[in-house]
Coordinates of C-alpha atoms in Angstrom, one line a residue:
Chain A
M283 CA 20.9 -23.4 26.6
I284 CA 22.9 -20.1 25.9
L285 CA 21.0 -17.1 26.3
T286 CA 21.0 -13.8 24.6
V287 CA 19.4 -10.1 25.6
T288 CA 18.6 -7.6 23.1
L289 CA 16.9 -4.9 24.9
N290 CA 16.8 -2.7 21.8
T291 CA 15.5 -5.3 19.3
A292 CA 15.2 -4.2 15.6
L293 CA 14.2 -5.1 12.4
D294 CA 17.1 -4.3 10.0
I295 CA 16.0 -3.3 6.6
T296 CA 18.3 -3.3 3.7
Y297 CA 18.1 -1.3 0.5
R298 CA 19.7 -1.1 -2.5
V299 CA 19.7 2.0 -4.8
R300 CA 21.6 3.0 -7.6
E301 CA 23.3 5.9 -6.2
L302 CA 22.2 8.0 -2.9
R303 CA 22.1 11.1 -3.3
P304 CA 21.1 13.4 -0.6
H305 CA 17.7 15.9 -1.8
A306 CA 16.5 13.2 -4.6
S307 CA 14.2 11.0 -5.0
H308 CA 14.9 7.1 -5.2
R309 CA 13.1 4.3 -6.1
V310 CA 14.8 1.2 -4.1
D311 CA 15.6 -1.9 -6.5
E312 CA 16.1 -4.5 -3.5
M313 CA 14.9 -4.9 -0.2
T314 CA 15.9 -7.6 2.4
E315 CA 14.3 -7.2 6.0
R316 CA 15.6 -9.2 8.9
P317 CA 15.3 -9.5 12.9
G318 CA 18.1 -7.7 14.2
G319 CA 19.7 -6.0 17.5
K320 CA 22.9 -7.5 18.3
G321 CA 22.0 -10.0 21.0
L322 CA 19.4 -11.6 17.8
N323 CA 22.5 -11.6 15.6
V324 CA 24.6 -13.1 18.1
A325 CA 22.2 -16.1 18.5
R326 CA 21.9 -16.9 15.3
V327 CA 25.7 -17.7 14.7
L328 CA 25.2 -19.5 18.1
A329 CA 22.4 -21.5 16.5
A330 CA 24.4 -22.1 13.3
L331 CA 27.5 -23.8 15.8
G332 CA 24.8 -26.3 17.1
H333 CA 24.0 -24.7 20.5
E334 CA 20.3 -23.8 22.1
V335 CA 20.1 -20.7 22.2
T336 CA 16.8 -18.5 23.5
V337 CA 16.5 -15.0 22.9
T338 CA 14.5 -12.3 25.0
G339 CA 14.6 -8.4 25.3
F340 CA 11.5 -5.6 23.9
V341 CA 9.4 -6.6 21.7
G342 CA 6.2 -4.8 20.4
G343 CA 4.3 -3.1 17.8
V344 CA 3.9 -3.7 13.9
T345 CA 7.3 -4.0 13.6
G346 CA 7.6 -6.2 16.2
R347 CA 4.8 -8.8 14.9
A348 CA 7.5 -8.4 11.4
L349 CA 10.4 -9.1 13.8
R350 CA 8.7 -12.3 15.1
D351 CA 7.4 -13.5 12.5
R352 CA 10.8 -13.5 10.5
L353 CA 12.4 -15.2 13.8
A354 CA 10.2 -17.8 13.9
R355 CA 11.8 -19.1 10.5
T356 CA 14.9 -19.4 12.4
P357 CA 13.2 -22.2 14.6
E358 CA 17.0 -23.7 16.2
V359 CA 16.6 -20.0 17.8
V360 CA 13.5 -19.5 21.0
D361 CA 11.9 -16.9 20.9
A362 CA 11.2 -15.5 24.5
L363 CA 11.4 -11.7 23.6
V364 CA 9.5 -9.8 25.9
P365 CA 6.1 -7.6 24.8
V366 CA 5.3 -4.1 25.4
S367 CA 3.2 -1.4 24.3
G368 CA 5.4 0.8 22.3
S369 CA 6.7 -0.4 18.8
T370 CA 9.7 -2.2 17.8
R371 CA 12.8 0.0 15.7
R372 CA 13.4 0.0 12.6
T373 CA 16.9 0.3 11.6
I374 CA 17.7 1.6 7.9
A375 CA 21.0 0.3 6.0
V376 CA 20.9 2.3 2.3
A377 CA 23.3 0.0 0.4
D378 CA 24.5 2.3 -2.6
T379 CA 25.2 -0.1 -5.8
T380 CA 27.3 2.9 -7.8
T381 CA 29.7 2.9 -4.8
G382 CA 29.7 0.3 -2.5
D383 CA 28.9 2.6 0.5
T384 CA 26.1 2.0 3.3
T385 CA 24.2 4.5 5.0
Q386 CA 22.4 3.7 8.5
L387 CA 19.4 5.4 9.7
N388 CA 18.5 4.2 13.4
E389 CA 15.1 4.4 14.9
P390 CA 15.4 5.3 18.6
G391 CA 13.5 2.3 19.6
P392 CA 9.9 2.1 21.9
E393 CA 9.8 3.9 25.3
I394 CA 9.8 0.9 28.1
T395 CA 7.5 1.9 31.0
P396 CA 9.0 1.0 34.6
A397 CA 6.5 -2.0 34.8
E398 CA 7.7 -3.5 31.6
W399 CA 11.2 -2.6 32.7
A400 CA 9.9 -5.0 35.8
D401 CA 8.1 -7.5 33.9
F402 CA 11.8 -8.3 31.8
Q403 CA 13.7 -8.2 35.1
E404 CA 11.1 -11.0 36.1
A405 CA 11.4 -13.1 32.8
Y406 CA 15.1 -12.8 33.0
E407 CA 15.6 -14.0 35.8
V408 CA 13.3 -17.3 34.9
L409 CA 15.2 -17.5 32.0
L410 CA 19.0 -17.1 33.5
R411 CA 17.9 -20.8 35.9
S412 CA 18.1 -23.0 32.8
C413 CA 21.0 -21.8 30.9
S414 CA 24.5 -22.0 30.8
A415 CA 25.9 -18.6 29.8
V416 CA 24.5 -15.4 29.0
A417 CA 25.1 -12.1 26.6
L418 CA 24.0 -9.1 27.3
C419 CA 24.0 -7.1 23.7
G420 CA 23.6 -3.4 22.4
S421 CA 22.0 -0.2 23.1
L422 CA 19.6 0.7 25.9
P423 CA 15.8 1.8 24.4
P424 CA 14.1 4.7 26.0
G425 CA 13.0 4.4 29.2
V426 CA 14.7 1.7 30.3
P427 CA 17.8 3.1 33.6
V428 CA 21.2 3.6 32.5
G429 CA 22.4 1.1 35.0
A430 CA 19.8 -1.7 33.5
Y431 CA 22.9 -3.7 32.7
A432 CA 24.9 -3.5 36.0
Q433 CA 21.2 -4.8 37.6
L434 CA 21.6 -7.9 34.7
V435 CA 25.0 -8.8 35.6
R436 CA 24.6 -8.7 39.0
T437 CA 21.3 -11.0 38.5
A438 CA 23.4 -13.7 36.3
R439 CA 26.5 -13.1 38.8
A440 CA 24.0 -13.8 41.4
L441 CA 22.6 -17.1 40.0
A442 CA 26.7 -18.1 39.1
V443 CA 25.5 -18.2 35.2
P444 CA 28.3 -16.7 33.2
V445 CA 27.6 -13.0 32.0
L446 CA 29.1 -11.5 28.9
L447 CA 28.5 -7.8 27.9
D448 CA 28.8 -6.0 24.7
T449 CA 27.5 -2.5 24.7
S450 CA 28.8 0.7 24.8
G451 CA 28.8 4.3 26.8
E452 CA 27.8 5.1 30.1
P453 CA 25.5 1.5 30.0
L454 CA 29.0 -0.2 29.8
R455 CA 30.7 2.0 31.9
R456 CA 28.1 1.2 34.8
G457 CA 27.4 -2.4 33.3
I458 CA 31.3 -3.0 33.8
A459 CA 31.7 -1.9 37.5
A460 CA 29.5 -4.9 38.3
R461 CA 32.1 -7.3 37.5
P462 CA 31.0 -9.5 34.2
D463 CA 32.7 -12.5 33.2
V464 CA 33.8 -10.9 29.9
V465 CA 33.2 -7.7 28.0
K466 CA 34.0 -7.0 24.3
P467 CA 34.3 -3.8 23.6
N468 CA 35.3 -2.1 19.9
A469 CA 38.9 0.3 20.0
D470 CA 36.3 3.0 19.9
E471 CA 33.7 1.8 22.9
L472 CA 37.4 1.1 24.6
A473 CA 38.7 4.7 24.0
E474 CA 35.4 6.1 25.3
L475 CA 35.5 4.0 28.3
T476 CA 39.1 4.2 29.3
G477 CA 40.2 7.6 27.5
S478 CA 43.2 5.8 26.4
H479 CA 43.7 5.1 22.3
D480 CA 46.0 2.7 23.0
P481 CA 44.2 -0.6 22.9
S482 CA 47.4 -2.2 25.4
Q483 CA 46.8 0.5 28.1
A484 CA 43.0 0.5 27.3
T485 CA 42.3 -3.3 28.1
R486 CA 44.4 -3.3 31.5
D487 CA 42.0 -0.1 32.4
A488 CA 39.1 -2.1 31.5
R489 CA 39.6 -4.8 33.6
R490 CA 40.5 -2.6 36.3
R491 CA 37.4 -1.3 36.2
G492 CA 35.4 -4.8 37.2
A493 CA 35.6 -7.3 33.9
H494 CA 37.4 -10.4 34.6
A495 CA 38.0 -10.8 30.8
V496 CA 38.1 -7.8 28.4
V497 CA 38.2 -9.0 24.7
A498 CA 38.8 -6.0 22.4
S499 CA 37.7 -6.4 19.1
L500 CA 40.5 -3.8 16.4
G501 CA 38.9 -4.7 13.3
A502 CA 41.0 -6.3 10.4
D503 CA 43.9 -6.9 13.4
G504 CA 41.9 -9.0 15.4
L505 CA 41.0 -8.8 19.3
L506 CA 43.1 -8.5 22.3
A507 CA 42.9 -10.6 25.1
R508 CA 43.3 -9.9 29.0
T509 CA 42.2 -12.5 31.0
P510 CA 42.9 -14.3 34.7
E511 CA 44.3 -16.4 32.7
G512 CA 46.5 -14.8 30.5
D513 CA 46.9 -12.0 27.7
W514 CA 46.4 -13.0 23.9
R515 CA 46.4 -10.8 20.7
A516 CA 44.4 -13.4 17.8
A517 CA 45.0 -12.3 14.0
P518 CA 43.6 -13.7 11.2
P519 CA 46.2 -15.3 8.8
R520 CA 45.4 -12.4 6.1
P521 CA 43.2 -9.2 6.0
V522 CA 40.2 -9.9 4.8
R523 CA 37.7 -7.6 2.2
G524 CA 34.0 -7.4 2.2
N525 CA 31.2 -6.3 4.8
P526 CA 31.9 -6.3 7.9
T527 CA 28.2 -5.7 10.0
G528 CA 27.8 -8.4 12.3
A529 CA 31.5 -9.3 12.6
G530 CA 31.7 -8.1 16.1
D531 CA 28.3 -10.0 16.6
S532 CA 30.1 -13.6 15.1
A533 CA 32.9 -13.1 17.5
V534 CA 30.5 -12.7 20.8
A535 CA 29.0 -16.0 19.2
G536 CA 32.4 -17.5 19.1
L537 CA 33.6 -16.3 22.6
L538 CA 30.3 -17.6 24.7
S539 CA 30.2 -20.8 22.6
G540 CA 34.0 -21.6 23.6
L541 CA 32.7 -20.2 27.1
V542 CA 30.3 -22.9 27.5
E543 CA 32.4 -25.4 26.0
K544 CA 34.6 -24.8 28.6
L545 CA 37.5 -24.4 25.8
P546 CA 40.8 -22.6 26.7
W547 CA 41.2 -19.3 26.2
P548 CA 43.6 -19.1 23.2
D549 CA 41.1 -21.7 21.3
R550 CA 37.9 -19.2 22.0
L551 CA 40.1 -16.6 20.5
A552 CA 40.5 -18.2 17.8
R553 CA 37.2 -18.8 17.0
A554 CA 36.0 -15.9 17.4
V555 CA 38.3 -14.4 14.7
A556 CA 37.7 -17.1 12.6
L557 CA 34.1 -16.4 12.8
S558 CA 34.3 -12.6 12.6
A559 CA 36.7 -13.3 9.6
A560 CA 34.0 -15.6 8.1
T561 CA 31.5 -13.0 8.6
V562 CA 33.3 -10.4 6.8
L563 CA 33.6 -12.7 4.0
A564 CA 29.6 -13.6 3.8
P565 CA 27.7 -12.3 0.7
V566 CA 24.9 -11.5 3.0
A567 CA 25.4 -9.1 6.2
G568 CA 25.4 -10.8 9.7
E569 CA 26.2 -14.3 8.0
F570 CA 29.0 -16.4 8.3
D571 CA 31.0 -18.4 5.2
R572 CA 30.9 -21.2 6.8
P573 CA 34.1 -23.0 4.2
A574 CA 36.2 -19.7 5.0
Y575 CA 35.0 -20.3 9.5
E576 CA 36.5 -23.8 9.2
E577 CA 39.5 -22.8 6.9
L578 CA 40.6 -20.0 9.1
L579 CA 39.8 -21.2 12.2
S580 CA 42.5 -23.7 12.2
R581 CA 45.0 -20.7 10.6
V582 CA 44.4 -18.1 13.2
S583 CA 47.4 -17.0 14.8
V584 CA 47.4 -16.7 18.9
T585 CA 50.5 -15.2 20.4
S586 CA 50.7 -14.4 23.9
Q587 CA 51.1 -10.9 25.3
T588 CA 53.9 -10.6 27.5
T589 CA 52.4 -8.3 30.2
A590 CA 54.2 -5.0 30.8
A591 CA 53.0 -3.9 34.1
Chain B
M279 CA -19.8 9.2 -2.2
I280 CA -16.4 9.6 -4.3
L281 CA -14.2 7.1 -4.9
T282 CA -10.2 7.1 -4.9
V283 CA -8.3 4.8 -6.3
T284 CA -4.5 3.6 -5.4
L285 CA -3.1 1.2 -6.5
N286 CA 0.2 0.8 -5.4
T287 CA -0.7 2.5 -1.4
A288 CA 2.6 2.8 0.8
L289 CA 2.8 3.7 4.5
D290 CA 4.6 7.2 4.1
I291 CA 7.3 7.5 7.2
T292 CA 9.5 10.9 7.7
Y293 CA 12.5 10.5 9.5
R294 CA 14.2 13.5 11.0
V295 CA 18.1 13.5 11.0
R296 CA 20.5 16.1 12.3
E297 CA 22.5 16.2 8.8
L298 CA 22.0 13.2 6.2
R299 CA 25.8 12.4 5.2
P300 CA 26.3 9.3 2.5
H301 CA 28.2 6.6 4.4
A302 CA 27.4 7.6 8.2
S303 CA 25.3 6.6 10.5
H304 CA 22.3 8.5 12.1
R305 CA 20.1 8.8 14.9
V306 CA 16.5 9.5 13.9
D307 CA 15.7 11.8 15.7
E308 CA 12.1 12.1 15.1
M309 CA 9.8 9.9 13.5
T310 CA 5.8 10.0 11.7
E311 CA 4.2 7.3 10.2
R312 CA 0.8 8.1 8.1
P313 CA -1.0 6.3 5.3
G314 CA -0.3 7.3 1.7
G315 CA -0.1 6.8 -1.6
K316 CA -2.0 9.8 -3.9
G317 CA -5.7 8.4 -3.5
L318 CA -5.2 8.2 0.1
N319 CA -3.9 12.3 0.2
V320 CA -6.6 13.0 -1.9
A321 CA -9.4 11.5 0.0
R322 CA -8.4 13.3 3.2
V323 CA -9.0 16.5 1.6
L324 CA -11.7 15.6 0.4
A325 CA -13.3 14.3 3.9
A326 CA -12.2 17.4 5.3
L327 CA -14.1 19.3 2.9
G328 CA -16.9 17.3 4.1
H329 CA -17.3 14.2 1.8
E330 CA -18.5 11.2 1.9
V331 CA -15.2 9.3 0.5
T332 CA -14.3 6.1 0.1
V333 CA -10.5 4.7 -1.0
T334 CA -10.0 1.4 -3.1
G335 CA -6.6 -0.4 -4.1
F336 CA -4.4 -3.3 -3.3
V337 CA -3.5 -3.5 0.7
G338 CA -1.0 -6.6 2.4
G339 CA 1.5 -7.2 4.4
V340 CA 2.6 -6.1 8.2
T341 CA 3.2 -2.8 6.4
G342 CA -0.2 -3.3 4.9
R343 CA -1.9 -3.6 8.6
A344 CA 0.1 -1.0 9.7
L345 CA -1.4 1.2 7.1
R346 CA -5.2 0.1 7.5
D347 CA -4.6 0.6 11.8
R348 CA -3.5 4.0 10.8
L349 CA -6.3 5.0 8.0
A350 CA -8.8 4.1 10.7
R351 CA -8.2 6.5 12.7
T352 CA -9.4 8.9 10.5
P353 CA -13.1 7.8 10.3
E354 CA -14.4 10.1 7.3
V355 CA -12.2 7.8 4.9
V356 CA -14.2 4.0 4.2
D357 CA -11.7 2.0 3.9
A358 CA -12.3 -0.6 0.9
L359 CA -9.2 -1.9 -0.1
V360 CA -8.4 -4.9 -1.6
P361 CA -6.2 -7.6 0.3
V362 CA -3.3 -8.7 -1.3
S363 CA -0.9 -11.4 -0.6
G364 CA 2.4 -9.3 -0.9
S365 CA 3.2 -6.8 1.3
T366 CA 2.2 -3.0 1.1
R367 CA 5.5 -0.7 0.1
R368 CA 6.7 1.9 2.5
T369 CA 8.2 5.1 1.0
I370 CA 10.8 6.6 3.4
A371 CA 11.1 10.6 3.6
V372 CA 15.0 11.7 5.2
A373 CA 14.2 15.6 6.1
D374 CA 17.7 16.9 6.8
T375 CA 17.2 19.7 10.1
T376 CA 20.0 21.2 9.1
T377 CA 19.9 22.1 5.6
G378 CA 15.9 21.7 5.1
D379 CA 16.2 19.1 2.8
T380 CA 13.9 15.8 2.4
T381 CA 15.8 12.7 0.3
Q382 CA 13.5 10.1 -0.9
L383 CA 13.6 6.3 -0.8
N384 CA 11.1 4.5 -2.6
E385 CA 10.1 0.9 -2.3
P386 CA 8.3 -1.0 -5.6
G387 CA 5.5 -2.2 -4.1
P388 CA 4.2 -5.5 -3.8
E389 CA 4.3 -8.2 -6.8
I390 CA 0.4 -8.4 -7.9
T391 CA -0.7 -11.5 -9.1
P392 CA -3.4 -12.1 -12.5
A393 CA -6.0 -12.9 -9.6
E394 CA -6.2 -10.5 -7.7
W395 CA -5.5 -7.4 -10.4
A396 CA -9.0 -9.7 -11.6
D397 CA -10.5 -9.2 -7.7
F398 CA -9.6 -5.7 -7.5
Q399 CA -11.5 -5.0 -11.4
E400 CA -14.7 -7.1 -9.8
A401 CA -14.6 -5.0 -6.2
Y402 CA -14.1 -1.5 -8.3
E403 CA -17.1 -1.8 -10.1
V404 CA -19.4 -2.5 -7.2
L405 CA -18.0 0.5 -5.8
L406 CA -18.3 2.9 -8.6
R407 CA -21.9 1.8 -8.6
S408 CA -22.3 4.0 -5.5
C409 CA -20.4 7.1 -6.5
S410 CA -20.1 10.0 -8.1
A411 CA -17.2 10.6 -9.1
V412 CA -13.7 8.2 -9.0
A413 CA -10.1 9.6 -9.1
L414 CA -7.1 7.3 -10.7
C415 CA -4.1 8.0 -8.4
G416 CA -0.5 7.2 -8.7
S417 CA 1.9 4.7 -9.9
L418 CA 1.1 1.0 -10.7
P419 CA 2.9 -1.8 -8.6
P420 CA 4.7 -4.5 -10.4
G421 CA 2.5 -7.3 -12.0
V422 CA -0.7 -4.8 -12.5
P423 CA -0.7 -4.0 -16.4
V424 CA 0.5 -0.7 -17.8
G425 CA -2.7 -0.2 -19.2
A426 CA -4.6 -0.6 -16.1
Y427 CA -5.8 2.8 -15.9
A428 CA -7.1 2.8 -19.4
Q429 CA -9.0 -0.4 -18.3
L430 CA -10.5 1.6 -15.0
V431 CA -11.4 4.8 -17.1
R432 CA -13.7 2.6 -19.8
T433 CA -15.5 0.9 -16.9
A434 CA -16.0 4.3 -15.2
R435 CA -17.0 5.7 -18.6
A436 CA -19.2 2.6 -19.2
L437 CA -21.2 3.3 -15.8
A438 CA -20.9 7.2 -16.2
V439 CA -19.4 8.3 -13.6
P440 CA -17.1 10.6 -14.3
V441 CA -13.0 10.1 -13.6
L442 CA -10.2 12.0 -13.4
L443 CA -7.2 10.7 -13.8
D444 CA -3.6 11.6 -12.2
T445 CA -0.5 9.7 -12.8
S446 CA 2.9 9.1 -15.3
G447 CA 4.5 8.3 -17.7
E448 CA 2.8 5.1 -19.9
P449 CA 0.1 4.9 -17.7
L450 CA -0.9 8.1 -18.0
R451 CA -0.7 7.8 -21.8
R452 CA -2.2 4.6 -21.9
G453 CA -5.5 5.9 -19.7
I454 CA -5.1 9.2 -21.5
A455 CA -6.8 7.6 -25.1
A456 CA -10.0 5.9 -23.1
R457 CA -11.0 9.5 -22.6
P458 CA -10.9 10.3 -18.8
D459 CA -13.0 13.4 -18.1
V460 CA -10.0 14.9 -16.4
V461 CA -6.0 14.5 -16.3
K462 CA -4.2 16.7 -13.9
P463 CA -0.5 16.1 -14.9
N464 CA 2.2 18.2 -13.8
A465 CA 5.0 20.6 -15.6
D466 CA 7.2 17.5 -16.1
E467 CA 4.6 14.8 -16.9
L468 CA 2.7 16.8 -19.4
A469 CA 6.1 17.2 -21.2
E470 CA 6.9 13.6 -21.2
L471 CA 3.3 12.6 -22.4
T472 CA 3.5 15.5 -25.1
G473 CA 7.3 16.3 -25.7
S474 CA 6.6 19.9 -25.0
H475 CA 7.6 21.9 -22.1
D476 CA 5.5 24.3 -23.5
P477 CA 2.8 24.0 -21.3
S478 CA 0.4 26.2 -23.5
Q479 CA 0.9 24.3 -26.2
A480 CA 1.0 20.8 -24.0
T481 CA -2.1 20.9 -22.7
R482 CA -3.5 21.4 -26.0
D483 CA -1.5 18.0 -27.1
A484 CA -3.2 16.5 -24.0
R485 CA -6.6 17.2 -24.4
R486 CA -6.2 15.8 -28.2
R487 CA -4.5 12.1 -27.1
G488 CA -8.2 12.1 -25.4
A489 CA -8.6 13.6 -21.7
H490 CA -12.0 16.0 -21.9
A491 CA -10.0 18.8 -20.0
V492 CA -6.6 19.0 -19.0
V493 CA -5.5 20.5 -15.5
A494 CA -1.6 21.3 -15.3
S495 CA -0.4 22.1 -12.0
L496 CA 2.2 24.0 -12.5
G497 CA 3.6 24.8 -8.9
A498 CA 4.2 28.5 -7.7
D499 CA 2.5 29.1 -10.9
G500 CA -0.5 27.8 -10.5
L501 CA -3.1 25.8 -12.5
L502 CA -3.6 26.1 -16.3
A503 CA -6.8 24.5 -17.5
R504 CA -8.1 23.5 -21.0
T505 CA -11.5 22.2 -20.4
P506 CA -14.7 21.8 -23.0
E507 CA -16.0 25.1 -21.4
G508 CA -13.1 27.3 -21.9
D509 CA -9.4 27.7 -20.6
W510 CA -7.8 29.5 -17.7
R511 CA -4.8 30.5 -15.6
A512 CA -5.3 30.1 -11.9
A513 CA -2.5 31.7 -9.4
P514 CA -2.3 32.4 -5.9
P515 CA -2.3 35.6 -4.7
R516 CA 1.2 35.7 -3.7
P517 CA 3.6 33.1 -3.9
V518 CA 3.9 30.5 -1.1
R519 CA 6.8 29.0 1.0
G520 CA 6.9 25.4 2.7
N521 CA 6.6 22.2 2.2
P522 CA 5.4 21.2 -1.6
T523 CA 4.4 17.2 -0.4
G524 CA 0.8 16.7 -0.8
A525 CA 0.0 20.0 -3.1
G526 CA -1.0 18.0 -6.2
D527 CA -3.1 15.8 -4.4
S528 CA -5.3 18.6 -2.8
A529 CA -5.2 19.9 -6.4
V530 CA -7.5 16.7 -7.6
A531 CA -9.5 16.9 -4.3
G532 CA -10.3 20.7 -4.6
L533 CA -11.2 19.7 -9.0
L534 CA -13.3 16.4 -8.1
S535 CA -15.0 17.7 -5.3
G536 CA -16.1 21.1 -7.5
L537 CA -16.6 18.1 -9.7
V538 CA -19.9 16.5 -7.8
E539 CA -21.0 20.0 -6.3
K540 CA -21.1 21.0 -10.1
L541 CA -19.1 24.2 -9.9
P542 CA -18.5 26.5 -13.2
W543 CA -14.8 25.6 -14.1
P544 CA -13.3 28.7 -12.3
D545 CA -15.1 27.7 -9.1
R546 CA -13.2 24.6 -9.2
L547 CA -9.7 26.0 -10.0
A548 CA -9.5 28.1 -7.7
R549 CA -10.8 25.9 -5.0
A550 CA -7.7 23.5 -6.4
V551 CA -5.3 26.4 -6.1
A552 CA -6.5 27.7 -2.8
L553 CA -6.4 23.8 -1.0
S554 CA -2.8 23.3 -3.1
A555 CA -1.4 26.8 -1.6
A556 CA -3.2 25.9 1.8
T557 CA -0.9 22.3 1.3
V558 CA 2.1 24.4 0.6
L559 CA 1.6 26.1 4.2
A560 CA 0.9 23.6 6.5
P561 CA 3.4 22.9 8.9
V562 CA 2.8 18.6 8.6
A563 CA 3.3 17.6 5.1
G564 CA 0.3 16.8 3.1
E565 CA -2.0 18.6 5.5
F566 CA -3.9 22.0 4.7
D567 CA -3.9 24.8 6.4
R568 CA -7.6 25.8 7.1
P569 CA -7.7 29.2 8.1
A570 CA -5.5 29.7 5.3
Y571 CA -7.4 27.8 3.0
E572 CA -10.4 30.0 3.9
E573 CA -8.6 32.8 3.3
L574 CA -6.8 32.4 -0.2
L575 CA -10.3 31.1 -2.0
S576 CA -11.3 34.2 -3.0
R577 CA -8.1 35.8 -3.4
V578 CA -7.5 33.4 -6.0
S579 CA -6.5 34.9 -9.6
V580 CA -8.7 32.7 -12.6
T581 CA -8.3 34.3 -15.9
S582 CA -9.6 33.1 -19.0
Q583 CA -7.1 32.3 -21.7
T584 CA -7.6 33.1 -25.2
T585 CA -7.4 30.0 -27.5
A586 CA -4.6 30.7 -30.1
A587 CA -5.9 27.7 -32.9

């Protein structure tokens, strides 16, 4: 199975309101709730692609119970979340049905104790022993050391499990130095890591920092990959319009499924781009439009990049 | 004991954010949660005044469990909430620490089935038999008939239990016709009910519609009361600045406690105004500043109003 790690899981709540005006009172016209946090989104897409997938990370409190209740409705995703004393965070997306804008409110997440972090590392090591690949996804909750991902990358590498890291800021900077197989920063995360706004330069720099392969997601421009087997740019056949929420997580699912299926890099990238575009096109945030995915898959352009250096 | 009814209970969540900007993503810096809905706020103030108080209404789902868990931490308030299959709503108050503004998002509440409404009416009648007064507070959740408060007023009156109604719109219009002992509209609710923006005229009209006593809360101007024993205006000794959340609920608690203690109307009004002002002054929304309450109590001005008609 594939393992995804979401240390800062969330109950993602979406409110639809007529028009969001600061200082006013609003009636929520429609509400949806779903288990969230990047690794959980990745897991749902992997399951939809037919992979066996297990999720781990921290879960706690009343919100954590709500998250697990909802996760149980997707039996293809195995719940190996580790209970903690704090409460899982909520994220609130306020979708303004007048302007189409979304305003996001993110709770910080529960305080994790050193004992809980130690418990997690034990559970993680046990899970790694039966998995074919692992994705480490998203932000760290309070209390988890900033070098957490570096530690988790090292454990995976010691057990020869391929590891993909998708995070940002200092946890990415520390994690990349532990030599993960793949990192998947977006343009902002890449610029923050390397100081360069030129994706070509920045992806090269990110590889030098320790990642075996760097796949940068460049929004509508698709992906730029620098790997031991070569460098590629992969782009959808046409620009897609819609809700980009979860598009990056779908790209991670594409890369990871391609990795365990031992696909050549260009095929992994085509899958990641097609899944990502099909996620933007789906009416529900974070889900993908399967017919669109199948149609796009053969039409993604993957072009080899001449290495300048 | 005093009974308060909150058909549409809520888990009140407050988020503090640096600056709320539509279409942006925000980190919540601080979060608080408390059991909410007007009747629960009234009950907490009554308990703080030393009254035995029981709360009823509907509660359900994961949010309902969170509400009950928190309510259990105030053992002076007895929980007689009636479980339903739907989920208790959340309200989110986004407090902007830059501007001091608060933006409110209110979920609509659970759909109540006819069987659940019937169960509630039975439970309510049993509770009424051991109570000295009842307050009916706030909005109706979906599925509860718009004439619900009229029905609950009639049941209380049939059992000779004094009943205070604090709601708005059509539920108020229907409820007032069932002849509650007291209604406590604010200026907007009163204008909506009567079509008049002149509180003097509007309170007189509201009495004619069936309420034995009308106590209008006029914000910083205090209260205007029309009762069978006379008409009064009650105002704080000085304008108070702060968070008005819960000030109306504190006024209801003041009126209700004064009623069961058989205080003369001017004393009830003084208590309601002092509690209301002390709630505005309290740092935490919906709580009251006890030293301020005690200091204000003797200094509220209550003046008899000459009846023009």
